[in-house]
Amino acid sequence: MNQTYAVAAVTVVVLATVLIGSLGLRISRTTSDFYVASRTVKPALNAAAISGEYLSAASFLGIAGLVLLQGPDMLWYPVGYTAGYLVLLVLVAAPLRRSGAYTLSDFAEARLESQQVRRLASLLVVGIGWLYLLPQLQGAGLTLEILTGAPGWVGGLLVALVVTGAVAAGGMRSITFVQAFQYWLKLTALLVPALFLVTAWLADDAPRARFDAPALFREHTAVRVDDTVRVAIDAPLTLTVSGRVDATAYDGDRVTLGEGLHRVEAGTTLGFPPGAHVPERAAEAGDPLGWSRSLAGGHDGHRLYATYGLILATFLGTMGLPHVAVRFYTSPNGRAARRTTLVVLGLVGAFYLLPPVYGALGRIYAPELALTGASDAAVLVLPDRVVGGLAGELLGALLAGGAFAAFLSTASGLTMSVAGVLTQDVLPSRGVRHFRLATPIAMAVPLALSVVATKVPVADAVGLAFAVSASSFCPLLVLGIWWRGLTPPGAVAGLLTGGGAALTAVMATRAGLAPDGWPHTLMAWPAVWSVPLAFLTMIVVSLATRRHIPPGTPAILARLHLPEDLMTTRLHPEGAER
């Protein structure tokens, strides 16, 4: 790809973000403007902003990468990401807005009248926010590395600087305009190249195999493996090897590998003949890309369970994502919040039709990415592979700009949420000045982790945040809104049990500590058991501590469920009642 075009596209996106953010800064005059845009954001604008921040690196790059890597089983990701808003629409959107809170921590305190629940909710908001920020910064580093050859940390640092400046300067009013603009930019950046790619594919003699057919090398392809991996070969394969395979050194030798597993050392280059099947990258503890392969890998045979785990995590995790929840507090009322969610379903659904197209084409034109561990780069490299020439370079630049818009918009919402919680629960004051001090802190931790953490496919990394959210905030919101019997001890027990179990299980699997078989599958996809466990714990402990039901429960439930014009009290953005 021509670096000049790509750098120009990224520069335009960054400058547009700064300029549009400055517009929000100009009209952000009050504290309410800064925190919740004075709760005046109309449904169309708010829906575009929510879609802009929700469609992250996992959506723009990760889904296509996972489809390339594991095939059509990964289509459950966009289905779950979209369907999550249906649950949010039916159960949460309007009551959450009527609560008058600014953060999920505010909601927890208002509903349960407990500082202990608030502190625990704040800890989870920060943890989920940082888990979600990490793949945005890593995705930005990958994108800039592919486009310009810059070190991987440069892209993450650029996103961190731009987002920190925009959020600290203008707050919610500023990033609302930025995120709405970035949604339409991302949709255009995927749609226009997709039309050219599909047209070129139809005109090409590329194979018309089924979507779930094994990926093949169309021509002689040399693949350099940067990480030591095991590969699974289903039939004898003759290829050239420069490096070490199965502890034997080769120097451009022609080698026939038999059926089964083979260990390829880091730095080895494999030359595949035309028509050869792309070997499957087998999971093992030392392989950063193998920890969550049970959905389609078949190494432990529990694909159906893993599919349910993925669906539940994405379906129920959306409502507890801090950067999604905070946007509903900007709606004028509960009815506007519902309308906003309905529009979001349409906008997000339209967007998610496109990434699988890139994944399917990647299996044809860039199958080696599955072996090298760079499957997230499929969206960025396809224009050059399929179209080529000046048109391919321009389309690639457009995709690069769209990818950076994805990183910036999602990182802005997450930083806003985390900084808000740090301001309210860590710093000594809740004013705008202290919020601006909290903003670089909110970004610094995930930025540092993005430099040292082992790379993981961005959709998998985001899936971790969804699993923790589904196992913690989903039960808290559903029971807190719809069951008067929830008590502070029940909420604390459920948050610790569900969220803690999900986080521990996935991180242990990520570290390679889970044994093969059922233990690996249960720990890699914990939502099937961790979500019911959280609900059950909250209910049982609440029933055992009925005397701790907050005295203000009838009043707050009335506020959550009655139309705003029937209520005479509301909360400030900071959570104080007047």
Short mmCIF file of N, CA, C and O in Angstrom, two decimals, residues 109-209:
data_model
loop_
_atom_site.label_atom_id
_atom_site.label_comp_id
_atom_site.label_asym_id
_atom_site.label_seq_id
_atom_site.Cartn_x
_atom_site.Cartn_y
_atom_site.Cartn_z
N GLU A 109 -25.74 3.01 43.35
CA GLU A 109 -25.92 3.69 44.64
C GLU A 109 -27.35 4.19 44.81
O GLU A 109 -27.95 4.04 45.89
N ALA A 110 -27.93 4.76 43.75
CA ALA A 110 -29.29 5.28 43.84
C ALA A 110 -30.29 4.16 44.10
O ALA A 110 -31.23 4.32 44.88
N ARG A 111 -30.08 3.01 43.48
CA ARG A 111 -31.04 1.91 43.62
C ARG A 111 -30.88 1.21 44.96
O ARG A 111 -31.88 0.80 45.57
N LEU A 112 -29.65 1.04 45.45
CA LEU A 112 -29.42 0.22 46.64
C LEU A 112 -28.98 1.01 47.86
O LEU A 112 -28.82 0.42 48.94
N GLU A 113 -28.75 2.32 47.69
CA GLU A 113 -28.41 3.18 48.82
C GLU A 113 -27.22 2.63 49.60
O GLU A 113 -27.22 2.56 50.83
N SER A 114 -26.19 2.23 48.86
CA SER A 114 -25.04 1.57 49.48
C SER A 114 -23.75 2.07 48.84
O SER A 114 -23.56 1.94 47.62
N GLN A 115 -22.86 2.60 49.66
CA GLN A 115 -21.55 3.00 49.17
C GLN A 115 -20.70 1.78 48.81
O GLN A 115 -19.87 1.84 47.90
N GLN A 116 -20.89 0.68 49.50
CA GLN A 116 -20.12 -0.53 49.20
C GLN A 116 -20.44 -1.03 47.80
O GLN A 116 -19.53 -1.40 47.03
N VAL A 117 -21.73 -1.06 47.43
CA VAL A 117 -22.11 -1.49 46.08
C VAL A 117 -21.56 -0.51 45.06
O VAL A 117 -21.08 -0.91 44.00
N ARG A 118 -21.61 0.76 45.39
CA ARG A 118 -21.09 1.76 44.46
C ARG A 118 -19.61 1.56 44.19
O ARG A 118 -19.16 1.61 43.04
N ARG A 119 -18.84 1.34 45.26
CA ARG A 119 -17.40 1.16 45.07
C ARG A 119 -17.09 -0.08 44.23
O ARG A 119 -16.20 -0.07 43.38
N LEU A 120 -17.81 -1.17 44.48
CA LEU A 120 -17.58 -2.39 43.70
C LEU A 120 -17.98 -2.18 42.24
O LEU A 120 -17.27 -2.62 41.33
N ALA A 121 -19.11 -1.51 42.01
CA ALA A 121 -19.52 -1.21 40.63
C ALA A 121 -18.49 -0.33 39.94
O ALA A 121 -18.17 -0.53 38.76
N SER A 122 -17.94 0.62 40.66
CA SER A 122 -16.91 1.50 40.07
C SER A 122 -15.68 0.71 39.68
O SER A 122 -15.08 0.94 38.61
N LEU A 123 -15.28 -0.23 40.53
CA LEU A 123 -14.13 -1.07 40.21
C LEU A 123 -14.37 -1.87 38.94
O LEU A 123 -13.49 -1.99 38.07
N LEU A 124 -15.57 -2.41 38.80
CA LEU A 124 -15.90 -3.19 37.61
C LEU A 124 -15.97 -2.32 36.37
O LEU A 124 -15.54 -2.73 35.29
N VAL A 125 -16.51 -1.10 36.50
CA VAL A 125 -16.56 -0.18 35.35
C VAL A 125 -15.16 0.11 34.85
O VAL A 125 -14.88 0.06 33.64
N VAL A 126 -14.26 0.40 35.77
CA VAL A 126 -12.88 0.70 35.38
C VAL A 126 -12.23 -0.53 34.75
O VAL A 126 -11.55 -0.43 33.71
N GLY A 127 -12.43 -1.70 35.35
CA GLY A 127 -11.83 -2.91 34.81
C GLY A 127 -12.34 -3.25 33.42
O GLY A 127 -11.55 -3.55 32.51
N ILE A 128 -13.66 -3.18 33.23
CA ILE A 128 -14.23 -3.47 31.91
C ILE A 128 -13.78 -2.42 30.90
O ILE A 128 -13.45 -2.73 29.75
N GLY A 129 -13.75 -1.16 31.33
CA GLY A 129 -13.30 -0.10 30.42
C GLY A 129 -11.88 -0.30 29.96
O GLY A 129 -11.56 -0.15 28.77
N TRP A 130 -11.01 -0.68 30.87
CA TRP A 130 -9.62 -0.91 30.49
C TRP A 130 -9.48 -2.15 29.62
O TRP A 130 -8.67 -2.17 28.68
N LEU A 131 -10.23 -3.21 29.92
CA LEU A 131 -10.20 -4.39 29.06
C LEU A 131 -10.63 -4.06 27.63
O LEU A 131 -10.10 -4.62 26.66
N TYR A 132 -11.59 -3.15 27.51
CA TYR A 132 -12.11 -2.78 26.20
C TYR A 132 -11.18 -1.80 25.49
O TYR A 132 -11.06 -1.79 24.26
N LEU A 133 -10.51 -0.95 26.25
CA LEU A 133 -9.58 0.02 25.65
C LEU A 133 -8.34 -0.66 25.08
O LEU A 133 -7.79 -0.22 24.06
N LEU A 134 -7.88 -1.71 25.73
CA LEU A 134 -6.65 -2.37 25.31
C LEU A 134 -6.67 -2.79 23.84
O LEU A 134 -5.74 -2.45 23.09
N PRO A 135 -7.69 -3.51 23.35
CA PRO A 135 -7.67 -3.90 21.92
C PRO A 135 -7.82 -2.71 20.98
O PRO A 135 -7.37 -2.79 19.83
N GLN A 136 -8.42 -1.59 21.43
CA GLN A 136 -8.49 -0.42 20.55
C GLN A 136 -7.08 0.12 20.28
O GLN A 136 -6.73 0.45 19.15
N LEU A 137 -6.28 0.19 21.33
CA LEU A 137 -4.92 0.70 21.18
C LEU A 137 -4.05 -0.29 20.42
O LEU A 137 -3.22 0.12 19.58
N GLN A 138 -4.23 -1.59 20.67
CA GLN A 138 -3.45 -2.57 19.93
C GLN A 138 -3.85 -2.59 18.46
O GLN A 138 -3.01 -2.75 17.57
N GLY A 139 -5.15 -2.44 18.18
CA GLY A 139 -5.60 -2.37 16.79
C GLY A 139 -5.04 -1.17 16.06
O GLY A 139 -4.66 -1.26 14.89
N ALA A 140 -4.97 -0.04 16.76
CA ALA A 140 -4.37 1.16 16.15
C ALA A 140 -2.90 0.93 15.84
O ALA A 140 -2.39 1.34 14.79
N GLY A 141 -2.20 0.26 16.76
CA GLY A 141 -0.79 -0.04 16.52
C GLY A 141 -0.60 -0.96 15.33
O GLY A 141 0.28 -0.76 14.49
N LEU A 142 -1.45 -2.00 15.21
CA LEU A 142 -1.39 -2.93 14.08
C LEU A 142 -1.64 -2.19 12.77
O LEU A 142 -0.93 -2.40 11.77
N THR A 143 -2.65 -1.33 12.75
CA THR A 143 -3.00 -0.61 11.53
C THR A 143 -1.85 0.27 11.06
O THR A 143 -1.46 0.25 9.89
N LEU A 144 -1.29 1.06 11.97
CA LEU A 144 -0.21 1.96 11.57
C LEU A 144 1.05 1.19 11.20
O LEU A 144 1.80 1.60 10.30
N GLU A 145 1.26 0.05 11.85
CA GLU A 145 2.42 -0.78 11.51
C GLU A 145 2.30 -1.33 10.09
O GLU A 145 3.27 -1.33 9.32
N ILE A 146 1.10 -1.79 9.71
CA ILE A 146 0.89 -2.31 8.36
C ILE A 146 1.02 -1.21 7.32
O ILE A 146 1.60 -1.40 6.25
N LEU A 147 0.49 -0.04 7.65
CA LEU A 147 0.45 1.04 6.67
C LEU A 147 1.79 1.73 6.47
O LEU A 147 2.13 2.11 5.34
N THR A 148 2.53 1.91 7.56
CA THR A 148 3.75 2.71 7.47
C THR A 148 5.01 1.99 7.92
O THR A 148 6.11 2.51 7.72
N GLY A 149 4.87 0.83 8.55
CA GLY A 149 6.04 0.15 9.10
C GLY A 149 6.49 0.70 10.43
O GLY A 149 7.54 0.31 10.95
N ALA A 150 5.71 1.60 11.03
CA ALA A 150 6.07 2.19 12.32
C ALA A 150 5.97 1.13 13.41
O ALA A 150 5.24 0.15 13.28
N PRO A 151 6.70 1.30 14.51
CA PRO A 151 6.59 0.35 15.63
C PRO A 151 5.15 0.25 16.12
O PRO A 151 4.36 1.19 16.01
N GLY A 152 4.79 -0.91 16.69
CA GLY A 152 3.41 -1.17 17.07
C GLY A 152 2.85 -0.21 18.09
O GLY A 152 1.64 0.02 18.15
N TRP A 153 3.72 0.40 18.92
CA TRP A 153 3.22 1.28 19.98
C TRP A 153 2.84 2.67 19.47
O TRP A 153 2.14 3.42 20.16
N VAL A 154 3.28 3.03 18.25
CA VAL A 154 3.05 4.39 17.76
C VAL A 154 1.56 4.66 17.54
O VAL A 154 1.04 5.71 17.93
N GLY A 155 0.86 3.71 16.91
CA GLY A 155 -0.57 3.91 16.66
C GLY A 155 -1.36 4.05 17.94
O GLY A 155 -2.25 4.91 18.05
N GLY A 156 -1.07 3.20 18.94
CA GLY A 156 -1.75 3.31 20.22
C GLY A 156 -1.49 4.63 20.90
O GLY A 156 -2.40 5.24 21.48
N LEU A 157 -0.25 5.11 20.82
CA LEU A 157 0.08 6.40 21.44
C LEU A 157 -0.66 7.54 20.74
O LEU A 157 -1.16 8.47 21.40
N LEU A 158 -0.76 7.48 19.42
CA LEU A 158 -1.47 8.53 18.68
C LEU A 158 -2.94 8.58 19.09
O LEU A 158 -3.49 9.67 19.35
N VAL A 159 -3.60 7.41 19.14
CA VAL A 159 -5.00 7.37 19.57
C VAL A 159 -5.14 7.89 20.99
O VAL A 159 -6.05 8.67 21.31
N ALA A 160 -4.22 7.50 21.88
CA ALA A 160 -4.30 7.93 23.28
C ALA A 160 -4.20 9.45 23.39
O ALA A 160 -4.96 10.08 24.15
N LEU A 161 -3.30 10.06 22.64
CA LEU A 161 -3.13 11.52 22.73
C LEU A 161 -4.36 12.25 22.20
O LEU A 161 -4.84 13.21 22.82
N VAL A 162 -4.87 11.82 21.04
CA VAL A 162 -6.03 12.51 20.44
C VAL A 162 -7.25 12.35 21.32
O VAL A 162 -7.98 13.33 21.59
N VAL A 163 -7.50 11.15 21.80
CA VAL A 163 -8.69 10.89 22.61
C VAL A 163 -8.61 11.63 23.95
O VAL A 163 -9.58 12.24 24.40
N THR A 164 -7.46 11.57 24.59
CA THR A 164 -7.31 12.26 25.87
C THR A 164 -7.56 13.75 25.73
O THR A 164 -8.26 14.37 26.54
N GLY A 165 -7.02 14.35 24.66
CA GLY A 165 -7.24 15.78 24.44
C GLY A 165 -8.70 16.11 24.18
O GLY A 165 -9.25 17.07 24.74
N ALA A 166 -9.37 15.30 23.34
CA ALA A 166 -10.77 15.59 22.98
C ALA A 166 -11.69 15.43 24.18
O ALA A 166 -12.57 16.27 24.43
N VAL A 167 -11.50 14.36 24.95
CA VAL A 167 -12.38 14.10 26.10
C VAL A 167 -12.15 15.13 27.19
O VAL A 167 -13.10 15.68 27.77
N ALA A 168 -10.89 15.44 27.49
CA ALA A 168 -10.59 16.40 28.55
C ALA A 168 -11.06 17.80 28.18
O ALA A 168 -11.48 18.57 29.05
N ALA A 169 -11.04 18.12 26.91
CA ALA A 169 -11.39 19.49 26.50
C ALA A 169 -12.90 19.72 26.48
O ALA A 169 -13.38 20.71 27.04
N GLY A 170 -13.66 18.81 25.87
CA GLY A 170 -15.07 19.09 25.65
C GLY A 170 -16.05 18.16 26.30
O GLY A 170 -17.26 18.41 26.27
N GLY A 171 -15.60 17.05 26.88
CA GLY A 171 -16.51 16.15 27.55
C GLY A 171 -17.54 15.52 26.63
O GLY A 171 -17.32 15.33 25.43
N MET A 172 -18.72 15.19 27.17
CA MET A 172 -19.75 14.47 26.44
C MET A 172 -20.28 15.25 25.25
O MET A 172 -20.55 14.68 24.19
N ARG A 173 -20.47 16.54 25.41
CA ARG A 173 -20.98 17.34 24.30
C ARG A 173 -20.05 17.25 23.11
O ARG A 173 -20.48 17.13 21.95
N SER A 174 -18.76 17.28 23.36
CA SER A 174 -17.78 17.24 22.28
C SER A 174 -17.75 15.88 21.59
O SER A 174 -17.83 15.80 20.35
N ILE A 175 -17.67 14.80 22.37
CA ILE A 175 -17.50 13.49 21.73
C ILE A 175 -18.79 12.99 21.09
O ILE A 175 -18.75 12.10 20.25
N THR A 176 -19.95 13.57 21.44
CA THR A 176 -21.19 13.18 20.78
C THR A 176 -21.12 13.48 19.29
O THR A 176 -21.43 12.62 18.44
N PHE A 177 -20.72 14.68 18.94
CA PHE A 177 -20.59 15.04 17.52
C PHE A 177 -19.51 14.22 16.83
O PHE A 177 -19.67 13.78 15.69
N VAL A 178 -18.40 14.00 17.54
CA VAL A 178 -17.29 13.24 16.96
C VAL A 178 -17.73 11.80 16.65
O VAL A 178 -17.49 11.28 15.55
N GLN A 179 -18.40 11.15 17.59
CA GLN A 179 -18.77 9.75 17.40
C GLN A 179 -19.85 9.58 16.34
O GLN A 179 -19.84 8.59 15.61
N ALA A 180 -20.77 10.53 16.25
CA ALA A 180 -21.78 10.45 15.20
C ALA A 180 -21.13 10.55 13.82
O ALA A 180 -21.45 9.78 12.90
N PHE A 181 -20.21 11.49 13.66
CA PHE A 181 -19.48 11.61 12.40
C PHE A 181 -18.70 10.34 12.08
O PHE A 181 -18.69 9.85 10.94
N GLN A 182 -18.08 9.76 13.11
CA GLN A 182 -17.23 8.59 12.87
C GLN A 182 -18.04 7.35 12.52
O GLN A 182 -17.53 6.45 11.84
N TYR A 183 -19.30 7.25 12.98
CA TYR A 183 -20.11 6.11 12.54
C TYR A 183 -20.29 6.13 11.03
O TYR A 183 -20.08 5.11 10.36
N TRP A 184 -20.71 7.27 10.49
CA TRP A 184 -20.95 7.35 9.04
C TRP A 184 -19.65 7.19 8.26
O TRP A 184 -19.65 6.62 7.16
N LEU A 185 -18.55 7.66 8.82
CA LEU A 185 -17.26 7.46 8.16
C LEU A 185 -16.90 5.98 8.12
O LEU A 185 -16.48 5.46 7.08
N LYS A 186 -17.11 5.27 9.22
CA LYS A 186 -16.78 3.84 9.26
C LYS A 186 -17.66 3.04 8.30
O LYS A 186 -17.18 2.12 7.62
N LEU A 187 -18.95 3.37 8.27
CA LEU A 187 -19.84 2.66 7.37
C LEU A 187 -19.42 2.88 5.92
O LEU A 187 -19.36 1.93 5.12
N THR A 188 -19.10 4.13 5.56
CA THR A 188 -18.65 4.43 4.20
C THR A 188 -17.33 3.74 3.89
O THR A 188 -17.13 3.19 2.80
N ALA A 189 -16.42 3.75 4.88
CA ALA A 189 -15.09 3.17 4.66
C ALA A 189 -15.15 1.67 4.42
O ALA A 189 -14.29 1.10 3.74
N LEU A 190 -16.15 0.97 4.98
CA LEU A 190 -16.30 -0.46 4.70
C LEU A 190 -17.14 -0.73 3.46
O LEU A 190 -16.85 -1.65 2.70
N LEU A 191 -18.18 0.09 3.26
CA LEU A 191 -19.12 -0.19 2.17
C LEU A 191 -18.51 0.04 0.79
O LEU A 191 -18.62 -0.82 -0.10
N VAL A 192 -17.85 1.17 0.59
CA VAL A 192 -17.32 1.50 -0.75
C VAL A 192 -16.28 0.48 -1.20
O VAL A 192 -16.38 -0.08 -2.30
N PRO A 193 -15.23 0.17 -0.39
CA PRO A 193 -14.29 -0.86 -0.84
C PRO A 193 -14.94 -2.22 -1.03
O PRO A 193 -14.55 -2.97 -1.94
N ALA A 194 -15.94 -2.56 -0.19
CA ALA A 194 -16.59 -3.86 -0.34
C ALA A 194 -17.24 -3.99 -1.70
O ALA A 194 -17.20 -5.08 -2.32
N LEU A 195 -17.85 -2.93 -2.20
CA LEU A 195 -18.46 -2.98 -3.53
C LEU A 195 -17.42 -3.26 -4.61
O LEU A 195 -17.63 -4.07 -5.51
N PHE A 196 -16.27 -2.60 -4.52
CA PHE A 196 -15.20 -2.83 -5.49
C PHE A 196 -14.62 -4.24 -5.35
O PHE A 196 -14.33 -4.91 -6.36
N LEU A 197 -14.45 -4.71 -4.11
CA LEU A 197 -13.86 -6.03 -3.89
C LEU A 197 -14.76 -7.13 -4.43
O LEU A 197 -14.29 -8.07 -5.09
N VAL A 198 -16.05 -7.03 -4.15
CA VAL A 198 -16.98 -8.06 -4.63
C VAL A 198 -17.06 -8.04 -6.15
O VAL A 198 -17.10 -9.09 -6.81
N THR A 199 -17.06 -6.84 -6.75
CA THR A 199 -17.07 -6.73 -8.21
C THR A 199 -15.84 -7.38 -8.81
O THR A 199 -15.92 -8.14 -9.80
N ALA A 200 -14.65 -7.09 -8.22
CA ALA A 200 -13.41 -7.69 -8.73
C ALA A 200 -13.41 -9.19 -8.54
O ALA A 200 -12.93 -9.95 -9.41
N TRP A 201 -13.95 -9.68 -7.44
CA TRP A 201 -14.02 -11.12 -7.19
C TRP A 201 -14.92 -11.81 -8.22
O TRP A 201 -14.60 -12.88 -8.73
N LEU A 202 -16.06 -11.19 -8.54
CA LEU A 202 -16.96 -11.78 -9.52
C LEU A 202 -16.33 -11.83 -10.90
O LEU A 202 -16.62 -12.73 -11.70
N ALA A 203 -15.46 -10.85 -11.21
CA ALA A 203 -14.80 -10.81 -12.51
C ALA A 203 -13.56 -11.69 -12.57
O ALA A 203 -13.00 -11.93 -13.64
N ASP A 204 -13.13 -12.17 -11.41
CA ASP A 204 -11.91 -12.97 -11.32
C ASP A 204 -12.26 -14.45 -11.49
O ASP A 204 -13.41 -14.86 -11.44
N ASP A 205 -11.22 -15.26 -11.66
CA ASP A 205 -11.44 -16.71 -11.73
C ASP A 205 -11.24 -17.35 -10.36
O ASP A 205 -10.93 -18.53 -10.24
N ALA A 206 -11.42 -16.54 -9.30
CA ALA A 206 -11.26 -17.05 -7.94
C ALA A 206 -12.27 -18.17 -7.68
O ALA A 206 -13.35 -18.19 -8.27
N PRO A 207 -11.93 -19.07 -6.80
CA PRO A 207 -12.84 -20.20 -6.53
C PRO A 207 -14.17 -19.75 -5.98
O PRO A 207 -14.25 -18.80 -5.22
N ARG A 208 -15.23 -20.44 -6.37
CA ARG A 208 -16.57 -20.15 -5.86
C ARG A 208 -16.98 -21.20 -4.83
O ARG A 208 -18.08 -21.70 -4.81
N ALA A 209 -16.01 -21.59 -3.99
CA ALA A 209 -16.26 -22.64 -3.02
C ALA A 209 -17.26 -22.18 -1.96
O ALA A 209 -17.52 -20.99 -1.80
#
